[in-house]
Short mmCIF file of C-alpha atoms in Angstrom, two decimals:
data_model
loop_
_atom_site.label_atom_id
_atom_site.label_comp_id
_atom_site.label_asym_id
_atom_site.label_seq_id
_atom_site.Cartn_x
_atom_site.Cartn_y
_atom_site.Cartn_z
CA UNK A 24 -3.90 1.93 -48.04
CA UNK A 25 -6.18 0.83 -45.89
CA UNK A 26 -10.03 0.95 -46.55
CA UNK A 27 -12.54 2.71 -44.20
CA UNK A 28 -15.15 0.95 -42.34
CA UNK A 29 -17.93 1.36 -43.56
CA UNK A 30 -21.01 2.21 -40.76
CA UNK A 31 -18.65 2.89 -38.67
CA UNK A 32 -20.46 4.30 -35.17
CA UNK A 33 -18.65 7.38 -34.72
CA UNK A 34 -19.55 10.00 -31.52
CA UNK A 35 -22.04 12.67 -32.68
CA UNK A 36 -20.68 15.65 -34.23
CA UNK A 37 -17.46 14.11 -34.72
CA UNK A 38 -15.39 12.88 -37.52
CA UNK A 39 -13.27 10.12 -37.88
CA UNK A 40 -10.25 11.85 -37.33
CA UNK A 41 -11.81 13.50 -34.00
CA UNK A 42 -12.79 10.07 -32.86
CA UNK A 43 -9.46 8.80 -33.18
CA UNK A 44 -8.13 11.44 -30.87
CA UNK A 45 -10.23 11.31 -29.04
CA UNK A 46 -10.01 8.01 -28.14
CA UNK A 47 -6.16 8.06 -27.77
CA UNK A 48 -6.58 10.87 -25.13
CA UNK A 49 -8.73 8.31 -23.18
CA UNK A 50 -6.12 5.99 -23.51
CA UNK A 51 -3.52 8.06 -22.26
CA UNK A 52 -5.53 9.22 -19.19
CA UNK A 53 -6.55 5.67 -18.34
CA UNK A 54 -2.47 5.08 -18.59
CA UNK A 55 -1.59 8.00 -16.76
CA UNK A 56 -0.48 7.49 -12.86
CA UNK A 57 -2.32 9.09 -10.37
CA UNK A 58 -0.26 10.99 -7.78
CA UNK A 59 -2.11 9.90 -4.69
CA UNK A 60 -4.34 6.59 -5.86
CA UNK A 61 -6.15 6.02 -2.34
CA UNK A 62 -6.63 9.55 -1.13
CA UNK A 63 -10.42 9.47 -0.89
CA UNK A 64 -10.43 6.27 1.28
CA UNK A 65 -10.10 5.95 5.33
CA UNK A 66 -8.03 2.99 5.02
CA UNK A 67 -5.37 5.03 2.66
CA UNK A 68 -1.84 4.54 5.00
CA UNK A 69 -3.54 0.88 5.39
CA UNK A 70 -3.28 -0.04 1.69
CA UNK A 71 0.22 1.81 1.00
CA UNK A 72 1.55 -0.01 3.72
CA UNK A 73 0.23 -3.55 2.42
CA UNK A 74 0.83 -2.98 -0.74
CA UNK A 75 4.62 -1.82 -0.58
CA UNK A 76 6.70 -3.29 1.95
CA UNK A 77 4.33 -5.68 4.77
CA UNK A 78 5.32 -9.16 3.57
CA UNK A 79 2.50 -11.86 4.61
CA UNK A 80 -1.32 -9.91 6.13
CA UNK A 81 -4.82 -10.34 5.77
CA UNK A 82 -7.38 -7.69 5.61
CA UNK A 83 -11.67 -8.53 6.32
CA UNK A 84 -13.20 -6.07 4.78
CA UNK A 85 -17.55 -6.42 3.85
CA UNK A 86 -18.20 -4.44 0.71
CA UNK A 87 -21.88 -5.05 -0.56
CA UNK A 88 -22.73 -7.28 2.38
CA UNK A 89 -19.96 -9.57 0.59
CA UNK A 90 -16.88 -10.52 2.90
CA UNK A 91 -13.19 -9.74 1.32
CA UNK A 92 -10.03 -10.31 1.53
CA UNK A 93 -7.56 -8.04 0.64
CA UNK A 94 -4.06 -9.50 1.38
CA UNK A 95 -0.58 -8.68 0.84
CA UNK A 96 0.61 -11.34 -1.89
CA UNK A 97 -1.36 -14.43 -2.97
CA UNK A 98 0.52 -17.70 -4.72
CA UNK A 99 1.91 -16.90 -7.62
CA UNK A 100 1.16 -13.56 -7.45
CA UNK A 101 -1.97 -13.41 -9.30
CA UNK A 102 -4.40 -10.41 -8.91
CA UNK A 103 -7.10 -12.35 -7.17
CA UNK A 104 -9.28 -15.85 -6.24
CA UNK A 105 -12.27 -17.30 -5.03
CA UNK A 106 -12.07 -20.76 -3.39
CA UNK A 107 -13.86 -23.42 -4.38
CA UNK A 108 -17.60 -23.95 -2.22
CA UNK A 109 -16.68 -27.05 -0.58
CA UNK A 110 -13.77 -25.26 0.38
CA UNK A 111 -15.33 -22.71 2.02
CA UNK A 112 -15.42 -20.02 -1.17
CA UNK A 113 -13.42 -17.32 0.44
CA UNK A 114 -12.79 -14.37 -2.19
CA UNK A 115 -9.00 -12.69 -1.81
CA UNK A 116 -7.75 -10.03 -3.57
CA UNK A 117 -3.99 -9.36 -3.62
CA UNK A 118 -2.35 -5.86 -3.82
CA UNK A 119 1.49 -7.44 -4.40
CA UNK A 120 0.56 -8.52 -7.62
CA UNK A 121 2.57 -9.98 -10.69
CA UNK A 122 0.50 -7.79 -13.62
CA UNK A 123 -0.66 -4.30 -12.87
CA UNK A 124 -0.77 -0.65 -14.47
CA UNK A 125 0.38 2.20 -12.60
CA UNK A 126 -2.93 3.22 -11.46
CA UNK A 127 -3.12 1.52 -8.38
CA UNK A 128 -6.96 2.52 -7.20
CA UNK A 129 -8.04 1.75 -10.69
CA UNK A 130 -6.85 -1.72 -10.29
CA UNK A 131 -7.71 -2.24 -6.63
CA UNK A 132 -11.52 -1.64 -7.92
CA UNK A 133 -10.80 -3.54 -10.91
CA UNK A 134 -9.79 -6.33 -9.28
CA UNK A 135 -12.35 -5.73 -6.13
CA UNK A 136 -15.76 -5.88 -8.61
CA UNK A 137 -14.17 -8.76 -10.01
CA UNK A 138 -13.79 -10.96 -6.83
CA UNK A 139 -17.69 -9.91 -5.90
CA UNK A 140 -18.75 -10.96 -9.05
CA UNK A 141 -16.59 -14.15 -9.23
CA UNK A 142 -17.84 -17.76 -9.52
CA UNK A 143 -16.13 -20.11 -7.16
CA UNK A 144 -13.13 -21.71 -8.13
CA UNK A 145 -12.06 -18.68 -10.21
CA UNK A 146 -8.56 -17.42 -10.39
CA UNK A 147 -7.73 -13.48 -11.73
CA UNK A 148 -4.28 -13.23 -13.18
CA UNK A 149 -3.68 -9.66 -14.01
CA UNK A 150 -4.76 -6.49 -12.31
CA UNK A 151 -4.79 -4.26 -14.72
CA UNK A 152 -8.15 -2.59 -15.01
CA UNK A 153 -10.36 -3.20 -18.15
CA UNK A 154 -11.82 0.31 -17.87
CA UNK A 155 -15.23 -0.54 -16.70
CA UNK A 156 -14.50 -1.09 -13.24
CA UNK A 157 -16.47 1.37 -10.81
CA UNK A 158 -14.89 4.13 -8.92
CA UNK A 159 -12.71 2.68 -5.36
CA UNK A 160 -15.08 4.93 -3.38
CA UNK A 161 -17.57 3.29 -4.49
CA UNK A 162 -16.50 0.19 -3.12
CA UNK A 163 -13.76 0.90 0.05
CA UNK A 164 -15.01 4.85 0.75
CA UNK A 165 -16.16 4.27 4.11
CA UNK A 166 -14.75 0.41 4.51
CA UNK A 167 -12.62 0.15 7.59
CA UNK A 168 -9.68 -2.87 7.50
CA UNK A 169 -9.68 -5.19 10.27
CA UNK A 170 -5.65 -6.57 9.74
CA UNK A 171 -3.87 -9.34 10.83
CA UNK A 172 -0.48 -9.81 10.29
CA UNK A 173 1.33 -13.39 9.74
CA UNK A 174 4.98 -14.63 9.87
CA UNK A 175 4.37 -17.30 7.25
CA UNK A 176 1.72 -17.53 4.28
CA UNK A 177 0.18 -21.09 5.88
CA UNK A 178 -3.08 -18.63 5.05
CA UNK A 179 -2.61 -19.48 1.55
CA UNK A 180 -4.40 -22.58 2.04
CA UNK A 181 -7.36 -23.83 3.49
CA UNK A 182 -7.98 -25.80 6.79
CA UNK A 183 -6.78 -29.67 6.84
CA UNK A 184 -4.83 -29.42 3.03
CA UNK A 185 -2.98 -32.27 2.41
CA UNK A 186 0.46 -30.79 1.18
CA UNK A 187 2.33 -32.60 -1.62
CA UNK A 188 5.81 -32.20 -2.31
CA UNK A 189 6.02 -29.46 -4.89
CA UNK A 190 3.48 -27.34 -2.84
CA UNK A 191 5.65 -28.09 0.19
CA UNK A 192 9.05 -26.59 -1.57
CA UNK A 193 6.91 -23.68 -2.49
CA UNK A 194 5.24 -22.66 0.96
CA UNK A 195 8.43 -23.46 2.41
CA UNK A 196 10.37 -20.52 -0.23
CA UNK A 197 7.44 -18.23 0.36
CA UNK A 198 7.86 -18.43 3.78
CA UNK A 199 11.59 -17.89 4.16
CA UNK A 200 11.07 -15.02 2.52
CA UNK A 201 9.21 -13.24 5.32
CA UNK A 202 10.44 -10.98 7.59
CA UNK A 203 9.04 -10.79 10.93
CA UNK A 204 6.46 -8.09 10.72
CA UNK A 205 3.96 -6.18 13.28
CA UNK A 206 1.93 -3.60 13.06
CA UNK A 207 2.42 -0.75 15.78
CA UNK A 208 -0.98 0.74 16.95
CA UNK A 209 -0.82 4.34 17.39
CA UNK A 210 -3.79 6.24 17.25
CA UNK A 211 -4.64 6.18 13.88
CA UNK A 212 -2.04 8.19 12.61
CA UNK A 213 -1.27 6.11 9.37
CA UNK A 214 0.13 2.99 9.35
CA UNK A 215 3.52 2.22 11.29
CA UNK A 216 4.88 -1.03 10.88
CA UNK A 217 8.06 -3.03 12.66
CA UNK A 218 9.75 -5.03 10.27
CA UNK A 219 12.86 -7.15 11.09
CA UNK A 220 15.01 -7.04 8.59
CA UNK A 221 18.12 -9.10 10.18
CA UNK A 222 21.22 -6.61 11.14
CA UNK A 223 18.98 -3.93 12.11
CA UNK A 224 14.85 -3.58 12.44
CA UNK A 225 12.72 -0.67 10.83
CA UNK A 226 9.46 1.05 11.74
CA UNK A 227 8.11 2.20 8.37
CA UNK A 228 5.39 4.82 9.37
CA UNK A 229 2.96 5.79 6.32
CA UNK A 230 1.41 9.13 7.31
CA UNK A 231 -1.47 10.84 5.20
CA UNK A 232 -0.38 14.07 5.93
CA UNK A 233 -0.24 16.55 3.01
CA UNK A 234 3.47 16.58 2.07
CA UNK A 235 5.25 19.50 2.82
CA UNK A 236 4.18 20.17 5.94
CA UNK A 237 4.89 17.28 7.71
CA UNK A 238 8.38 17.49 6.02
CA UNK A 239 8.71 20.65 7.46
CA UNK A 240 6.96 19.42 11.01
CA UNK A 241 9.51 16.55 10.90
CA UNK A 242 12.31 18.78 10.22
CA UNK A 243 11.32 21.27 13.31
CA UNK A 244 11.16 17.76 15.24
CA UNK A 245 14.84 16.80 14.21
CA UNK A 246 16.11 20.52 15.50
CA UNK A 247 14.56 20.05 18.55
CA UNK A 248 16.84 16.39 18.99
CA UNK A 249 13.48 14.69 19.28
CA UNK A 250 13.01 12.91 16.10
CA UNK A 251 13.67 9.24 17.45
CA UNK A 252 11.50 6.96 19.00
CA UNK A 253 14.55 6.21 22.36
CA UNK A 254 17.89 5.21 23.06
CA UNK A 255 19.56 3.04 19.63
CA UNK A 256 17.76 4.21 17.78
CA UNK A 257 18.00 7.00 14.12
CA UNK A 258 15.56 8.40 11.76
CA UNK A 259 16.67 7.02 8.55
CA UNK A 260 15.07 9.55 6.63
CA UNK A 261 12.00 9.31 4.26
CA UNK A 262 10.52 7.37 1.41
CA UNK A 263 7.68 8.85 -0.95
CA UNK A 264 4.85 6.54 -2.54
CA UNK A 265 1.66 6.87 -3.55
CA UNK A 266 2.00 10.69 -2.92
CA UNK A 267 2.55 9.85 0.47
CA UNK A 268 5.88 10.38 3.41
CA UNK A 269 6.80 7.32 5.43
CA UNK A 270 9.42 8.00 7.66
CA UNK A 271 11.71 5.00 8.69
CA UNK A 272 13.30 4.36 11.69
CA UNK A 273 16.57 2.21 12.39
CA UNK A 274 16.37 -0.11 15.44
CA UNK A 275 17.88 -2.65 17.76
CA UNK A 276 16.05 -5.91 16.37
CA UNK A 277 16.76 -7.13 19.87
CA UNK A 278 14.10 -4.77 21.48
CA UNK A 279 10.41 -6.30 20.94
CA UNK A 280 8.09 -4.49 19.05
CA UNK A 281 5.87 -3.44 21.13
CA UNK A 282 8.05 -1.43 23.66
CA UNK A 283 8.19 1.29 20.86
CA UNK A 284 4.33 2.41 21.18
CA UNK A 285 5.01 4.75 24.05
CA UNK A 286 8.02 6.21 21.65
CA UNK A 287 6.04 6.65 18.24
CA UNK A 288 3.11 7.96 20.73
CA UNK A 289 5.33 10.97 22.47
CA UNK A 290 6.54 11.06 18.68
CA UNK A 291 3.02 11.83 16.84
CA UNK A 292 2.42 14.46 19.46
CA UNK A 293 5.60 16.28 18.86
CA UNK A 294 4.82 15.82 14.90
CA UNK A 295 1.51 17.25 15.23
CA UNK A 296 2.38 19.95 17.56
CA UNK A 297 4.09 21.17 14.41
CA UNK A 298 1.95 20.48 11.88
CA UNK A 299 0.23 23.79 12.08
CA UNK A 300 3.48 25.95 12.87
CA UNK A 301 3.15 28.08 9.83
CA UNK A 302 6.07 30.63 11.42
CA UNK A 303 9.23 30.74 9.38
CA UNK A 304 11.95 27.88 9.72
CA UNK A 305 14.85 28.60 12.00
CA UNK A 306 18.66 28.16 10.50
CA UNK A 307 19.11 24.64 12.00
CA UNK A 308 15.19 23.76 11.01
CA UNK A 309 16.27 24.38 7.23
CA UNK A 310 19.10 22.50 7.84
CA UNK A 311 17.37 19.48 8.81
CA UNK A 312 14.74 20.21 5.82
CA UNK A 313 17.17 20.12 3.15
CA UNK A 314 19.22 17.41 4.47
CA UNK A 315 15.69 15.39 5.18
CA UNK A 316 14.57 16.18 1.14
CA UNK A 317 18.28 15.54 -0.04
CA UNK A 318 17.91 11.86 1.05
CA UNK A 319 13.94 11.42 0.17
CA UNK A 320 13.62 8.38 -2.15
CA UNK A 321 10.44 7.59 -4.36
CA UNK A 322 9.70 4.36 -4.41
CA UNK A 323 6.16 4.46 -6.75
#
């Protein structure tokens, strides 16, 4: 049997027994997903986006007067670095990581205090928050992302890097896995992206609208023959993470990127023309609802 500690600190008013309970509870809830992570932050469809399917993007962000990086993926997948000084001491923080939990904001701020705090030199392996990180709206509640998008991850390293041959082979994987990527500006309504992904090219549009109506908004779209963004082109239904709807788009990869902004702009007006329809759904509206939740995937 195993003997108890003796002056053991235990929480005022409580005994052992309570303490232990207590502390599994706060276990569980620092386990326990949260059903949308980045809802309190202006750059929410900005994160989602880089953090589920944009392969190779920086974004500046100052938090504290201190300059960040938050990227897509960094080598080997760790959770963050800080360059050495003589190599300029740039501090990155990846959201494609190899260790996390499944509380995403946790580890963003986690991970976030860490790289502020961080000598140079310094590599972060895992994400997973220690439980002492502050709150994300404390550090990205009024931070606004300045992106850039890249078709390779020469970022990785810094200016004038002599390559040897195993870091060659490794850039050279890393960057054959990228698809060709852009964002598509559009008013701020989310976060639309154009990925290539060979046979056929997707916009993935992360929208912060609150879930069921702009299910229901896209489903009054789709009756009306207007959800598409032009000629070749088919919704391909919707994907749910981070308690957000992205609707994707099939395309001709042929047609450049940026000849769909007029399309997804004539398309956001039609969306939030409905948005605030509360009348009841037609026949063919439900139709396209249930057919729209009948394919929805969750993806985290």
């Amino acid at each position: 049997m195993a003997k108890k500690k003796k002056n053991e600190q235990l929480p005022e008013g409580m005994s052992r027994r309570q303490a232990k309970l207590a502390a599994r509870a706060a276990e569980r809830a620092a386990l326990a997903s949260d059903p949308r992570p980045y809802k309190s932050l202006p750059a929410e469809a900005q994160l989602v986006a880089l953090q589920e399917f944009v392969p190779s993007a920086v974004a500046t962000a100052t938090i504290n007067g201190i300059e960040i990086n938050i990227v897509t993926v960094l080598p080997g997948a760790v959770a963050a670095l800080v360059r050495e000084a003589e190599l300029g001491g740039q501090r990155f923080v990846a959201l494609q990581v190899r260790n996390h939990s499944n509380n995403p904001a946790r580890d963003l701020a986690y991970v976030l205090n860490w790289a502020l705090n961080a000598a140079p030199g310094s590599t972060l392996d895992s994400a997973v928050a220690d439980g002492n990180q502050p709150e994300i709206a404390s550090l990205l509640g009024d931070v606004t992302l300045e992106i850039t998008e890249y078709q390779d991850f020469f970022w990785w390293l810094p200016e004038d890097t002599e390559l040897t041959p195993e870091m060659a082979q490794s850039l050279r994987t890393a960057n054959n896995s990228v698809m060709p990527s852009f964002p598509i500006p559009n008013d701020d309504a989310g976060s639309a992206w154009w990925i290539d992904a060979g046979e056929k090219a997707h916009i993935r549009w992360v929208r912060t609208d609150d879930e069921e109506p702009l299910l229901r908004a896209l489903a009054r779209v789709g009756a009306a023959g207007n959800l598409h963004l032009g000629e070749e082109t088919k919704f391909a239904g919707v994907f749910r993470t981070h308690g957000l709807i992205v609707p994707v788009f099939d395309l001709d990869p042929t047609v450049p990127h940026q000849e769909f902004i007029p399309a997804m702009q004539t398309l956001n007006g039609y969306i939030n023309e409905q948005l605030g329809n509360d009348e009841q759904l037609t026949p063919a509206e439900r139709r396209q609802l249930e057919n729209i939740k009948s394919r929805q995937v969750t993806i985290r």
